[in-house]
mmCIF file of C-alpha atoms and ligand atoms in Angstrom:
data_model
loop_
_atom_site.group_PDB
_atom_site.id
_atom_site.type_symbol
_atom_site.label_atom_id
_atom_site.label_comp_id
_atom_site.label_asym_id
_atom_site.label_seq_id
_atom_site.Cartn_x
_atom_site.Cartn_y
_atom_site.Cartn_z
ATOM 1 C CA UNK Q 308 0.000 0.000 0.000
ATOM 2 C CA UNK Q 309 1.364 3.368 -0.919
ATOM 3 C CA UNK Q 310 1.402 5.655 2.415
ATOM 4 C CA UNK Q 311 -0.525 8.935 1.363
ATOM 5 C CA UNK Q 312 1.831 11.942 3.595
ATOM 6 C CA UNK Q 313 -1.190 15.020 3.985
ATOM 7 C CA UNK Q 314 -0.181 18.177 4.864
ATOM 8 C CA UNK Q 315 -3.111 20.789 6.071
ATOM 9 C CA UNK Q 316 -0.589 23.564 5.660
ATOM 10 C CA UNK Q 317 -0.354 23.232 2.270
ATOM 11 C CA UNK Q 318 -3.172 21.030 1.072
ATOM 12 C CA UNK Q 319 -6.821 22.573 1.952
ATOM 13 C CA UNK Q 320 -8.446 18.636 1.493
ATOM 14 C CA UNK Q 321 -6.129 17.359 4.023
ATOM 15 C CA UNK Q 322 -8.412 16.484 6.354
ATOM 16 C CA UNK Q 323 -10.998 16.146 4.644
ATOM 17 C CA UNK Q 324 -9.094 13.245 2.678
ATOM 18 C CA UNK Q 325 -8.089 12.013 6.399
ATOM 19 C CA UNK Q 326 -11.347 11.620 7.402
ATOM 20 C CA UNK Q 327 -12.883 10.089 4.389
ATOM 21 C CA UNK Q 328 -10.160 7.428 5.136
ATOM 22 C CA UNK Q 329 -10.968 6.942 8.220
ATOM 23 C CA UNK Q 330 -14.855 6.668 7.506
ATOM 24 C CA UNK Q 331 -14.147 3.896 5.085
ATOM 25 C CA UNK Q 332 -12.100 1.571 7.757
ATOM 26 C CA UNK Q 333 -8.879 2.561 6.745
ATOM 27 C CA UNK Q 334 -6.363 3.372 9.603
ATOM 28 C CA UNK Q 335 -4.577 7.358 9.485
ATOM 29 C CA UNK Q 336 -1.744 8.306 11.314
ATOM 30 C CA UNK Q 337 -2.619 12.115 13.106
ATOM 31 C CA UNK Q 338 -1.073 14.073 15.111
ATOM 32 C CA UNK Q 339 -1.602 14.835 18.536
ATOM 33 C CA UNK Q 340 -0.883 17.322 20.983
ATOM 34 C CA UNK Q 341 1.468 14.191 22.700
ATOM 35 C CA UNK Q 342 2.337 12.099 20.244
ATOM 36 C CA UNK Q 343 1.286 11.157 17.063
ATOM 37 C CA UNK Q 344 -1.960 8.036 16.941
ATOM 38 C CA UNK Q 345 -2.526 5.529 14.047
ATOM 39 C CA UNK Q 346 -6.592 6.086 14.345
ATOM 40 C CA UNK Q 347 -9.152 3.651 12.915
ATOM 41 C CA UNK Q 348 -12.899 4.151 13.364
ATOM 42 C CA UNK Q 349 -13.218 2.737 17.400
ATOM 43 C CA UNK Q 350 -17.034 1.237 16.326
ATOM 44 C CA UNK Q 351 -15.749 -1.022 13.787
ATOM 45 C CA UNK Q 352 -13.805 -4.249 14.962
ATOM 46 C CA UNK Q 353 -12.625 -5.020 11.304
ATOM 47 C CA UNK Q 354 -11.228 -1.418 10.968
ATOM 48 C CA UNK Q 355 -9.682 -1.255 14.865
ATOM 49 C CA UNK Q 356 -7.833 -5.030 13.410
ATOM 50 C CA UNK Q 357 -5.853 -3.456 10.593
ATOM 51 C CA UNK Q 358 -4.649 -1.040 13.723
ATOM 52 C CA UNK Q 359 -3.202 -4.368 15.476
ATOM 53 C CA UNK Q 360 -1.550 -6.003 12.479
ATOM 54 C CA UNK Q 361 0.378 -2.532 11.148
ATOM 55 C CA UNK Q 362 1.626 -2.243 14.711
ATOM 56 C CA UNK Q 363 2.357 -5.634 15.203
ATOM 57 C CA UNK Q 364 0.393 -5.212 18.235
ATOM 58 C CA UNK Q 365 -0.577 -7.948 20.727
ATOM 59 C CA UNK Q 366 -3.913 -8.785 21.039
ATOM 60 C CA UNK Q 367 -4.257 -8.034 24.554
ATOM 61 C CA UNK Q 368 -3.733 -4.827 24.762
ATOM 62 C CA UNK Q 369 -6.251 -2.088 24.758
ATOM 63 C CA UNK Q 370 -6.837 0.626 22.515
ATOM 64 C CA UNK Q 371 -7.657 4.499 23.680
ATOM 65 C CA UNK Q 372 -10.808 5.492 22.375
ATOM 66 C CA UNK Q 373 -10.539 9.448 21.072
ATOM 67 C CA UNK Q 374 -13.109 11.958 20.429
ATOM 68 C CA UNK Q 375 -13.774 15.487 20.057
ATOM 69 C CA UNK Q 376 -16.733 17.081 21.935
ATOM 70 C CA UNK Q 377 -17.233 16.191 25.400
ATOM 71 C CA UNK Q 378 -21.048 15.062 24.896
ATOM 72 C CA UNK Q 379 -19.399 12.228 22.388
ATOM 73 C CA UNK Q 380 -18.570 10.248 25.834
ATOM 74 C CA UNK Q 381 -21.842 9.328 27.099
ATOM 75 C CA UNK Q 382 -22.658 6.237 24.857
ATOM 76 C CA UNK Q 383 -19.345 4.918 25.074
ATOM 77 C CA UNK Q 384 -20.000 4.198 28.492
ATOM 78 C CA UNK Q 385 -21.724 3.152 30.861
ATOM 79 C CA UNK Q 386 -21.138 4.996 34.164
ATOM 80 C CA UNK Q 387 -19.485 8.676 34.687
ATOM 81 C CA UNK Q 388 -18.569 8.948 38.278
ATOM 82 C CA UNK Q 389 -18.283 12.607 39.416
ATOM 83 C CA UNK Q 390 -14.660 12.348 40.051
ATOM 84 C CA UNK Q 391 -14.512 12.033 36.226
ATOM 85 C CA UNK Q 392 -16.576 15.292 35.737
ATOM 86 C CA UNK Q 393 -14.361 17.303 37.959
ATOM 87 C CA UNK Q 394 -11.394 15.918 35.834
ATOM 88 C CA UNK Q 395 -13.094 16.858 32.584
ATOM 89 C CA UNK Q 396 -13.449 20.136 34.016
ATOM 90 C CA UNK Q 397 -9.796 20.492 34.919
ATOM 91 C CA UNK Q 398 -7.873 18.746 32.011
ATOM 92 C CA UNK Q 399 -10.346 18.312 28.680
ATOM 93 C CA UNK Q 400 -9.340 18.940 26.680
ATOM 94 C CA UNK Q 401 -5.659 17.780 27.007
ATOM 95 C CA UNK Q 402 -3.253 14.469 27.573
ATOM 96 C CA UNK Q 403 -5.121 12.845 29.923
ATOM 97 C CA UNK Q 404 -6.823 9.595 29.420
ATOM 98 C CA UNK Q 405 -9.763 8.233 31.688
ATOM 99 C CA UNK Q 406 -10.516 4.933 32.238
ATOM 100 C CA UNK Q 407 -14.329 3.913 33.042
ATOM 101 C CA UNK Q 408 -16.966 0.664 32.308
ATOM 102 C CA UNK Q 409 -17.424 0.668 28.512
ATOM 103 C CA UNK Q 410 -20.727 0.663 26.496
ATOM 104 C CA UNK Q 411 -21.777 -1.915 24.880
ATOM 105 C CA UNK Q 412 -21.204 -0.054 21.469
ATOM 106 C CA UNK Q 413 -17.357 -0.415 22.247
ATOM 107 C CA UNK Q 414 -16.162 -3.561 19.928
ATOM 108 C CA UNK Q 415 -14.059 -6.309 21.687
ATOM 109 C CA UNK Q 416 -10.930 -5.371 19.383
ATOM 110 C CA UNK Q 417 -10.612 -2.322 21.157
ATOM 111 C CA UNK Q 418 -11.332 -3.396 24.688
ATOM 112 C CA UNK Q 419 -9.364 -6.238 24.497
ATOM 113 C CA UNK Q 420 -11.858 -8.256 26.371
ATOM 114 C CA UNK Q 421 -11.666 -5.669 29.089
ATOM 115 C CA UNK Q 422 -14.999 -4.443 30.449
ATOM 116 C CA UNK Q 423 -13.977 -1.063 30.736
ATOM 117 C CA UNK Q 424 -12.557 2.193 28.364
ATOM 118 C CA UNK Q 425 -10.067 4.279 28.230
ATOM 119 C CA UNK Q 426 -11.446 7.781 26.529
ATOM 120 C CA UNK Q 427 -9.324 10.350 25.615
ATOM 121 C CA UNK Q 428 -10.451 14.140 24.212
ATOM 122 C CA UNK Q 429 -7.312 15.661 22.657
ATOM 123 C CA UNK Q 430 -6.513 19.577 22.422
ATOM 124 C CA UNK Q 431 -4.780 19.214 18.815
ATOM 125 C CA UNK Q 432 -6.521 21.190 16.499
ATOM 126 C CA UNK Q 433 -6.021 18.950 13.386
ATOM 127 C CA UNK Q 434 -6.958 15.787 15.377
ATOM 128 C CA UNK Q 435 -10.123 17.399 16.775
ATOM 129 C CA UNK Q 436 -10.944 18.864 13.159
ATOM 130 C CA UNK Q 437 -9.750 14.924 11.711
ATOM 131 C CA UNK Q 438 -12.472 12.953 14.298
ATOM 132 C CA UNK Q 439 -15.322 16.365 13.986
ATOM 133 C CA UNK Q 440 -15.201 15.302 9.923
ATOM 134 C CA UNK Q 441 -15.403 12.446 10.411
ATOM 135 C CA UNK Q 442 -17.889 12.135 13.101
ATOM 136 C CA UNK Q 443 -16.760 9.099 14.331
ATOM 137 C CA UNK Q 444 -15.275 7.965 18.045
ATOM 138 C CA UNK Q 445 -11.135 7.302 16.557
ATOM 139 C CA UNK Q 446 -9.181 4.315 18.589
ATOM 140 C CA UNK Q 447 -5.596 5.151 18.361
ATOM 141 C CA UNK Q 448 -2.665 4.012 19.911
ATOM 142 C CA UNK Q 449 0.590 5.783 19.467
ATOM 143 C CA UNK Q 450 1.890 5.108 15.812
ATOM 144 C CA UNK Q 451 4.791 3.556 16.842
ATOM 145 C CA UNK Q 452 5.708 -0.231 15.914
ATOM 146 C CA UNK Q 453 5.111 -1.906 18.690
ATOM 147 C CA UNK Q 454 7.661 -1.702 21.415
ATOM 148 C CA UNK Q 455 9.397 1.126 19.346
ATOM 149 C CA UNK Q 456 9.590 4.378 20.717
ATOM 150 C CA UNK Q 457 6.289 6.426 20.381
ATOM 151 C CA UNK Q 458 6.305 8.947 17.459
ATOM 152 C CA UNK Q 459 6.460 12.917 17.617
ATOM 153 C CA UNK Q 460 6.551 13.587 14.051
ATOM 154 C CA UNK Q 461 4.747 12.311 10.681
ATOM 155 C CA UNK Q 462 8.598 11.606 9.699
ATOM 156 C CA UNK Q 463 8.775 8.742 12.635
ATOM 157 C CA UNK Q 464 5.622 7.429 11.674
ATOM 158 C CA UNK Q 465 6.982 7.013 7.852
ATOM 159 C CA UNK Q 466 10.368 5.442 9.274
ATOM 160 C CA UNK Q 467 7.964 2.616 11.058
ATOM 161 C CA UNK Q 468 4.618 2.578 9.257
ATOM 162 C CA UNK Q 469 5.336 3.207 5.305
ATOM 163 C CA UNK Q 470 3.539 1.081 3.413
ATOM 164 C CA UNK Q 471 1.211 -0.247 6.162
ATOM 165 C CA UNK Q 472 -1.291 2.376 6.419
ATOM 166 C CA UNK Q 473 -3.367 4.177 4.060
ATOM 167 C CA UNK Q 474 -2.347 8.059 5.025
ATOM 168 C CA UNK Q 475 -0.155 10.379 7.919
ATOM 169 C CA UNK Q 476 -1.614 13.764 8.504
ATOM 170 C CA UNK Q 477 1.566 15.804 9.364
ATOM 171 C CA UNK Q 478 0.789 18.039 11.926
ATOM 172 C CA UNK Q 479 4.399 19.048 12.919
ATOM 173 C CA UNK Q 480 6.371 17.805 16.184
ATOM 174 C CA UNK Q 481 4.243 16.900 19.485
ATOM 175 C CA UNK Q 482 4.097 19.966 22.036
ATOM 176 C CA UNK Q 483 3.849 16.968 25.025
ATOM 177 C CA UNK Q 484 5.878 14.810 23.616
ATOM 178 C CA UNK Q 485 4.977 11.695 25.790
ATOM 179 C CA UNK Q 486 1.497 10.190 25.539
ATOM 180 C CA UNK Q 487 -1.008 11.190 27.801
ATOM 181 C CA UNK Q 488 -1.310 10.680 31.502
ATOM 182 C CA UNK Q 489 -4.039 7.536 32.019
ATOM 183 C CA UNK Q 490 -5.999 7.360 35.100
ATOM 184 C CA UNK Q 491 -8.131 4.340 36.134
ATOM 185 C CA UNK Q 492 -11.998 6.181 37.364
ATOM 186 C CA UNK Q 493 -13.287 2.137 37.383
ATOM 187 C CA UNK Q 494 -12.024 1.052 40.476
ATOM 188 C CA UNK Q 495 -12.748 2.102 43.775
ATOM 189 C CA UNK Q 496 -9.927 4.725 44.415
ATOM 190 C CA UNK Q 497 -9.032 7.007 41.767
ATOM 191 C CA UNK Q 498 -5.483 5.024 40.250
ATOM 192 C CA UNK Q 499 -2.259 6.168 38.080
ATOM 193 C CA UNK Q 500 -1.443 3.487 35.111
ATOM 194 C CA UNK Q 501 0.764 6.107 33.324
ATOM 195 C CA UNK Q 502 2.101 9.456 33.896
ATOM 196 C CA UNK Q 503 2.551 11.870 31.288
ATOM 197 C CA UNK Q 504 1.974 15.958 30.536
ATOM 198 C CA UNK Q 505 -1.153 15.996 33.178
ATOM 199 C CA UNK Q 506 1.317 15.285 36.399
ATOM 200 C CA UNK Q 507 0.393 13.577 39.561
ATOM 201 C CA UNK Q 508 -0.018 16.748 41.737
ATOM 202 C CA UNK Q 509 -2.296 18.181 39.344
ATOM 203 C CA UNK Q 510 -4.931 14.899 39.356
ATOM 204 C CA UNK Q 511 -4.171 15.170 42.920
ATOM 205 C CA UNK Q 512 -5.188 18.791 43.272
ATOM 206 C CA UNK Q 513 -8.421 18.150 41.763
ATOM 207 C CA UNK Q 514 -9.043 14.274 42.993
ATOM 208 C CA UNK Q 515 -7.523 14.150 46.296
ATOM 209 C CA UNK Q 516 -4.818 11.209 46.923
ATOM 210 C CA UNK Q 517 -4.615 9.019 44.175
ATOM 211 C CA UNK Q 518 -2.688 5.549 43.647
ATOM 212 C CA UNK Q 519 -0.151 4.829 41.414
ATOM 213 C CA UNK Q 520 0.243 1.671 40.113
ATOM 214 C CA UNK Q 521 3.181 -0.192 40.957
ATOM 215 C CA UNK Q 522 4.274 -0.895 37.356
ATOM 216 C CA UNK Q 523 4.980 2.758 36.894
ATOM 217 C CA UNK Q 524 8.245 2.827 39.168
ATOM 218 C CA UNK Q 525 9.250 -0.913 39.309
ATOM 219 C CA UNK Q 526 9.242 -4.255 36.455
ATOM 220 C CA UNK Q 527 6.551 -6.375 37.131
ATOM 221 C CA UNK Q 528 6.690 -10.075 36.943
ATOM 222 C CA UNK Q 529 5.966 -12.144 34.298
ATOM 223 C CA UNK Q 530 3.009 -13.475 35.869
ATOM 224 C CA UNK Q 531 1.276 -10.803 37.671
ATOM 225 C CA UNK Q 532 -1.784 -9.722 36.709
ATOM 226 C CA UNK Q 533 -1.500 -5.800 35.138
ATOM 227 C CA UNK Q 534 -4.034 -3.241 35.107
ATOM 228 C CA UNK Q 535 -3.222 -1.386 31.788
ATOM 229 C CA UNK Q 536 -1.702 -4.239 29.432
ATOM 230 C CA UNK Q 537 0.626 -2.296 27.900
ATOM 231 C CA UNK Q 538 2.677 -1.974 30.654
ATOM 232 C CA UNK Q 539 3.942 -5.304 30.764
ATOM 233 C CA UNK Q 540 5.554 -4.981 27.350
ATOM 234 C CA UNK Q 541 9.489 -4.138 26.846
ATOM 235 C CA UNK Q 542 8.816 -0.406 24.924
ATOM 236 C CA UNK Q 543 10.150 2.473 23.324
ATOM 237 C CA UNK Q 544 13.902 0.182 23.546
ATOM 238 C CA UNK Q 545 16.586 1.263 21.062
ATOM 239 C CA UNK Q 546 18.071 -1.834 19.557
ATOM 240 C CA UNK Q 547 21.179 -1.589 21.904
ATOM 241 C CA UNK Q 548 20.631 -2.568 25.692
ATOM 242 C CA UNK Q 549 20.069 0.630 27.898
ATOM 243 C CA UNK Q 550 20.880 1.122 31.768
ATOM 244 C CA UNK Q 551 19.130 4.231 33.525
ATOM 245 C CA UNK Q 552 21.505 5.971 35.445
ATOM 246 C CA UNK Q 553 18.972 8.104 38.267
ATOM 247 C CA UNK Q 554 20.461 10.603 40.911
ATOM 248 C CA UNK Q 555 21.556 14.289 40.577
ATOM 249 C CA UNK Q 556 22.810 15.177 37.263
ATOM 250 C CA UNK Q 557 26.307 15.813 38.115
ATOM 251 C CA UNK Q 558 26.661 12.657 40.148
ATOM 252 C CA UNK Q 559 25.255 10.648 36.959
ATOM 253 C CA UNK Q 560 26.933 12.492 34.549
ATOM 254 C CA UNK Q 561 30.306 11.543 36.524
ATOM 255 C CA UNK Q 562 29.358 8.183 36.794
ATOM 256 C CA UNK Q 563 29.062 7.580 33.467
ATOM 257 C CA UNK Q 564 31.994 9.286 32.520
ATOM 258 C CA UNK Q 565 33.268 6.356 34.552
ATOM 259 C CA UNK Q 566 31.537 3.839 33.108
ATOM 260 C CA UNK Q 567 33.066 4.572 29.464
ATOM 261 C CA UNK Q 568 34.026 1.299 27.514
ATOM 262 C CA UNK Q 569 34.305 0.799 23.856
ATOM 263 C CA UNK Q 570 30.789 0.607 22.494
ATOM 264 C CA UNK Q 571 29.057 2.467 25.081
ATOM 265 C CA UNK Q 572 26.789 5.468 24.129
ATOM 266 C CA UNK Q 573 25.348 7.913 26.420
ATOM 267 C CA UNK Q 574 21.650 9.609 26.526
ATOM 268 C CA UNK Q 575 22.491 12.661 28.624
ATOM 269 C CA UNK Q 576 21.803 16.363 29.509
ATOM 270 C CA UNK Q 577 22.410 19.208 27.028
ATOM 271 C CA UNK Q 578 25.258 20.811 29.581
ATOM 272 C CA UNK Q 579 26.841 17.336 29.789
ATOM 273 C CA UNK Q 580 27.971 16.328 26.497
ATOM 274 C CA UNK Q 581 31.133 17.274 26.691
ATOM 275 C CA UNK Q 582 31.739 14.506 29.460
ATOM 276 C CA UNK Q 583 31.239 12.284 27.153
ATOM 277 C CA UNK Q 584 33.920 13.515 24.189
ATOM 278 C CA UNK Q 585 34.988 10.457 21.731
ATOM 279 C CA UNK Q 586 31.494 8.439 22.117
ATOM 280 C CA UNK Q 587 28.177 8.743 20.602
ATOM 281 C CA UNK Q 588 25.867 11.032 22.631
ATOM 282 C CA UNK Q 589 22.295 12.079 22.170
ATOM 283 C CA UNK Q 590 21.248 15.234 24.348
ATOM 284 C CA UNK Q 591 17.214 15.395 25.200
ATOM 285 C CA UNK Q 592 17.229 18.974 27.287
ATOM 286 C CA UNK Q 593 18.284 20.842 29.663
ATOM 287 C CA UNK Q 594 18.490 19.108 33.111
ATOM 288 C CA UNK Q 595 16.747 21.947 34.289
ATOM 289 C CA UNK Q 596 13.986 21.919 31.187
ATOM 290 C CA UNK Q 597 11.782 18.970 32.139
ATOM 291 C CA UNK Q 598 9.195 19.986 29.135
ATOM 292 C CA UNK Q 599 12.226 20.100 27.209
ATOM 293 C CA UNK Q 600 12.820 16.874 28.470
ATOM 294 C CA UNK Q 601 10.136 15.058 27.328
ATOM 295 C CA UNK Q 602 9.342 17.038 23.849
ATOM 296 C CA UNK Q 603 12.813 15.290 22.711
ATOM 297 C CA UNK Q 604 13.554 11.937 24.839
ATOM 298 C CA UNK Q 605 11.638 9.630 22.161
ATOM 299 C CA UNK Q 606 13.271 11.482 19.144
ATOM 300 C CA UNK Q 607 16.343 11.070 20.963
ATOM 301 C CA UNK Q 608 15.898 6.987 21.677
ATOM 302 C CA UNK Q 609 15.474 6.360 18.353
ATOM 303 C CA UNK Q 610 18.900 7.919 17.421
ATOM 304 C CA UNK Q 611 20.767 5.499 18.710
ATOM 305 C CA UNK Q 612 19.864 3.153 16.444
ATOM 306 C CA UNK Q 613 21.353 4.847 13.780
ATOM 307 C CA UNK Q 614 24.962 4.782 15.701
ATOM 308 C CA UNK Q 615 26.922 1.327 16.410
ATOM 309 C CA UNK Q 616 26.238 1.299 20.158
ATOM 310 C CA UNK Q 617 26.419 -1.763 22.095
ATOM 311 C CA UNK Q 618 25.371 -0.569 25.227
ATOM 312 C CA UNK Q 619 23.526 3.021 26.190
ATOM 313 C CA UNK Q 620 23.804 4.541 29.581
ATOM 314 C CA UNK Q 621 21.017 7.093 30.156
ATOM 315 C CA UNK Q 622 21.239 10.019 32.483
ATOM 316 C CA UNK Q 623 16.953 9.859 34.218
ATOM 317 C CA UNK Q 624 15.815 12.734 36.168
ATOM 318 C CA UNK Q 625 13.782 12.095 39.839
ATOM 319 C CA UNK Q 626 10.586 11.848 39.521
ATOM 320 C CA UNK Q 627 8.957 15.555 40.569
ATOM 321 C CA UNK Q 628 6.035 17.026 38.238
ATOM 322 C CA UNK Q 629 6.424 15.677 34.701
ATOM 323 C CA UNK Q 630 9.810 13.939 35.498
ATOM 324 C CA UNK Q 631 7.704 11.071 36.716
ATOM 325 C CA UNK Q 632 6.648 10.595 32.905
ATOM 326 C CA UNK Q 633 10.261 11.113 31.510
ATOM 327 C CA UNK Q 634 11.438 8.679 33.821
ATOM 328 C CA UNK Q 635 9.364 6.159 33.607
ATOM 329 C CA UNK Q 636 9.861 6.534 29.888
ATOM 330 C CA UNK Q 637 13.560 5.672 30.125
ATOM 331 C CA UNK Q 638 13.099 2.987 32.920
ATOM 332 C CA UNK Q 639 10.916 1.271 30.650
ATOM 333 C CA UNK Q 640 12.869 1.473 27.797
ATOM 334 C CA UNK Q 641 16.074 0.071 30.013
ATOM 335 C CA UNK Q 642 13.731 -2.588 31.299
ATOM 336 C CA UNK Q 643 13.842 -1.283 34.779
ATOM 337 C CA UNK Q 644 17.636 -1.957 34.535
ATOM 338 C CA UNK Q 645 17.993 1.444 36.463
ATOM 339 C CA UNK Q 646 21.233 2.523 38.392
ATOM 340 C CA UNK Q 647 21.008 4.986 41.429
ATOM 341 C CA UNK Q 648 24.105 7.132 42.845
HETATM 342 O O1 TXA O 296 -1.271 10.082 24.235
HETATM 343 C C1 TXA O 296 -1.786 8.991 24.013
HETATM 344 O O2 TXA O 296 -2.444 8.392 24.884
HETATM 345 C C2 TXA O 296 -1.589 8.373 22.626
HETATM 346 C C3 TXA O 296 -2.306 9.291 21.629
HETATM 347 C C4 TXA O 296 -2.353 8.721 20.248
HETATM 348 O O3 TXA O 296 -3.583 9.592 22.093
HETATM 349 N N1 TXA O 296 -2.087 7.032 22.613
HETATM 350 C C5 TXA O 296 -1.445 6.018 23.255
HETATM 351 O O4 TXA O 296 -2.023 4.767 23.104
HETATM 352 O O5 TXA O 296 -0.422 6.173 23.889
HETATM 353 P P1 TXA O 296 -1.240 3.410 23.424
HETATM 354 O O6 TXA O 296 -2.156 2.357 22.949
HETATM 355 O O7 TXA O 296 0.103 3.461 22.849
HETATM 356 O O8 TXA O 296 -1.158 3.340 24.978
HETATM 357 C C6 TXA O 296 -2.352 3.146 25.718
HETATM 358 C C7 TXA O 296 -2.059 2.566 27.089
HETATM 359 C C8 TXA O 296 -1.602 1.123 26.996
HETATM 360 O O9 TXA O 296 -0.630 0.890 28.000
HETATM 361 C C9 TXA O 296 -2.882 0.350 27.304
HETATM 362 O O10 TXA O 296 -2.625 -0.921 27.867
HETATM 363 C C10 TXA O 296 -3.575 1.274 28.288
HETATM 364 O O11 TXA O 296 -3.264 2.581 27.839
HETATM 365 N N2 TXA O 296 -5.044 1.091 28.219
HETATM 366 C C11 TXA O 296 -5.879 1.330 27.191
HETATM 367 N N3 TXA O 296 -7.147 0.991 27.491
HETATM 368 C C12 TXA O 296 -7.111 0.525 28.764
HETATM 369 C C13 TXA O 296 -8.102 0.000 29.667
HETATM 370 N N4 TXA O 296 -9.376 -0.121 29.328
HETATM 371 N N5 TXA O 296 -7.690 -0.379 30.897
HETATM 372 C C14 TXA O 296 -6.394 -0.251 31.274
HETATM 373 N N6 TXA O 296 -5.418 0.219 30.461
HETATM 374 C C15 TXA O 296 -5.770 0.602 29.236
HETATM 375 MG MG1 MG O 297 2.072 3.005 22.681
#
């Protein structure tokens, strides 16, 4: 299949095109305002499939159902809790993603067998426009192959998805940069599968405490039983094993420094690359610049593959405000093989 590249900038039927796509069961990569989706129509299970097989995605794991007026949410499921109106209030729309009991309008290819939903109402304005046109709830995970690093432009989704999918809307780089922040409303206490740009002090400013899932700081075991099933999947690794390296950044960066063997590359701080003169580096931000931080981590992950590295050793910040997102990021893609000085 030839992969159609639409540019809104310069083509006025952009969307348009994108959205007669996706009304015919084909699946679009769009941007979003965290990191780019490969969107199918979310009411169709033979449309939400061709999602699965271009991502080599396992069965088992959930898709995020998107949409792009508020009201769009009530017949996707079955219960709002007011806890999820006060977070509506607060963060839609924006990178969070709420979990509740699904509809029965929601097909089993996106659930996953699951009896529950995660919704998500973007602020992008070309995916809004791209799901208004077509009128349709959009399922989309990132549009990454699977356990690649998620994408933050249309040019990551071309290096992984060309030829798989019918079109990429190009919306320009991700303003997040990490995908959004999912909260679990279905249980009994409010609960934190994945942090992103909406940060754990701001759910709990609204919400009160809230838990946070285990799997976001530590590996689970094989055989435990997960709450979001994409967490226990090795992701967003670079070919090359990677070690997380968490602690102060001058402590890390001398650590590594230390660390140097033939081989080695080193994911680091923008002030720190000269420490690491004579090997491959990729910089992702200021230390001080979480934002920064997490705009340029997965661009920066997928890097390495282009050098000869054998082994990576990544500098992670602590885990205040939106450096709980970043870090778990580059935990997950070390495999929770994480260092701390
Ligand atoms: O920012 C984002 O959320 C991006 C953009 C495209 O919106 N999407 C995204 O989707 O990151 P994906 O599929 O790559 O990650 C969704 C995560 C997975 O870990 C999945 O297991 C979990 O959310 N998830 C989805 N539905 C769930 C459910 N009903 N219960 C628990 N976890 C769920
Ligand atoms: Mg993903």
């Amino acid at each position: 299949m030839m992969t159609k590249l639409l540019n809104p900038k310069t083509d006025p039927g952009a969307i348009e095109t994108a959205a007669e796509l996706l009304k015919s069961g084909a699946v679009v990569g769009l941007p979003t305002e965290t990191v780019y989706g490969l969107g199918a129509n979310a009411l169709d299970g033979q449309a939400v499939k061709k999602i699965f097989e271009a991502k080599g995605r396992p069965q088992d794991n959930p898709l995020i159902v998107h949409i792009a007026e508020l009201d769009s949410i009530h017949r996707l499921v079955s219960h709002i809790p007011d806890s999820a109106y006060a977070l509506f209030d607060a963060f839609w729309p924006g990178p969070l993603t709420i979990i509740l009991p699904k509809s029965k309008l929601i097909p089993d290819e996106v659930s996953a067998g699951l009896d529950t939903v995660g919704i998500r109402f973007p602020s992008h304005p070309i995916a809004r426009q791209i799901i208004k046109a077509c009128n349709l709830p959009i399922a989309a995970p990132s549009a990454n192959l699977s356990g690649r690093p998620s994408t933050t432009t249309a040019q990551h989704v071309l290096e992984d998805l060309d030829g798989k999918i019918a079109a990429v809307v190009d919306g320009g780089p991700c303003g997040v940069g990490l995908e959004s922040t999912v909260i679990s409303l279905a249980g009994e206490r409010p609960r934190l599968l994945r942090p992103g740009g909406i940060t754990l002090e701001a759910l709990e400013s609204v919400l009160g405490s809230v838990d946070v899932d285990h799997a976001v700081r530590e590996k689970i075991s094989d055989s435990e039983r997960v709450s979001a099933p994409g967490m226990k999947y090795r992701h967003y690794a670079p070919k090359a094993p990677l070690t997380a390296v968490c602690g102060a950044p001058d402590a890390t960066a001398k650590f590594i420094q230390k660390e140097l063997t033939t081989g080695t590359a080193v994911l680091c701080y923008d002030e720190y690359r000269d420490f690491f003169a004579g090997y491959p580096v990729v910089s992702f931000g200021p230390s001080g610049d979480l934002g920064e931080q997490a705009r340029r981590v997965f661009d920066a992950l997928r890097q390495f593959d282009l050098t000869d590295a054998e082994k990576i050793l990544a500098q992670c910040p602590n885990d205040d405000g939106i450096g709980l997102a970043v870090a778990n990021r580059i935990k997950k893609a070390a495999g929770f093989n994480v260092i701390t000085v």
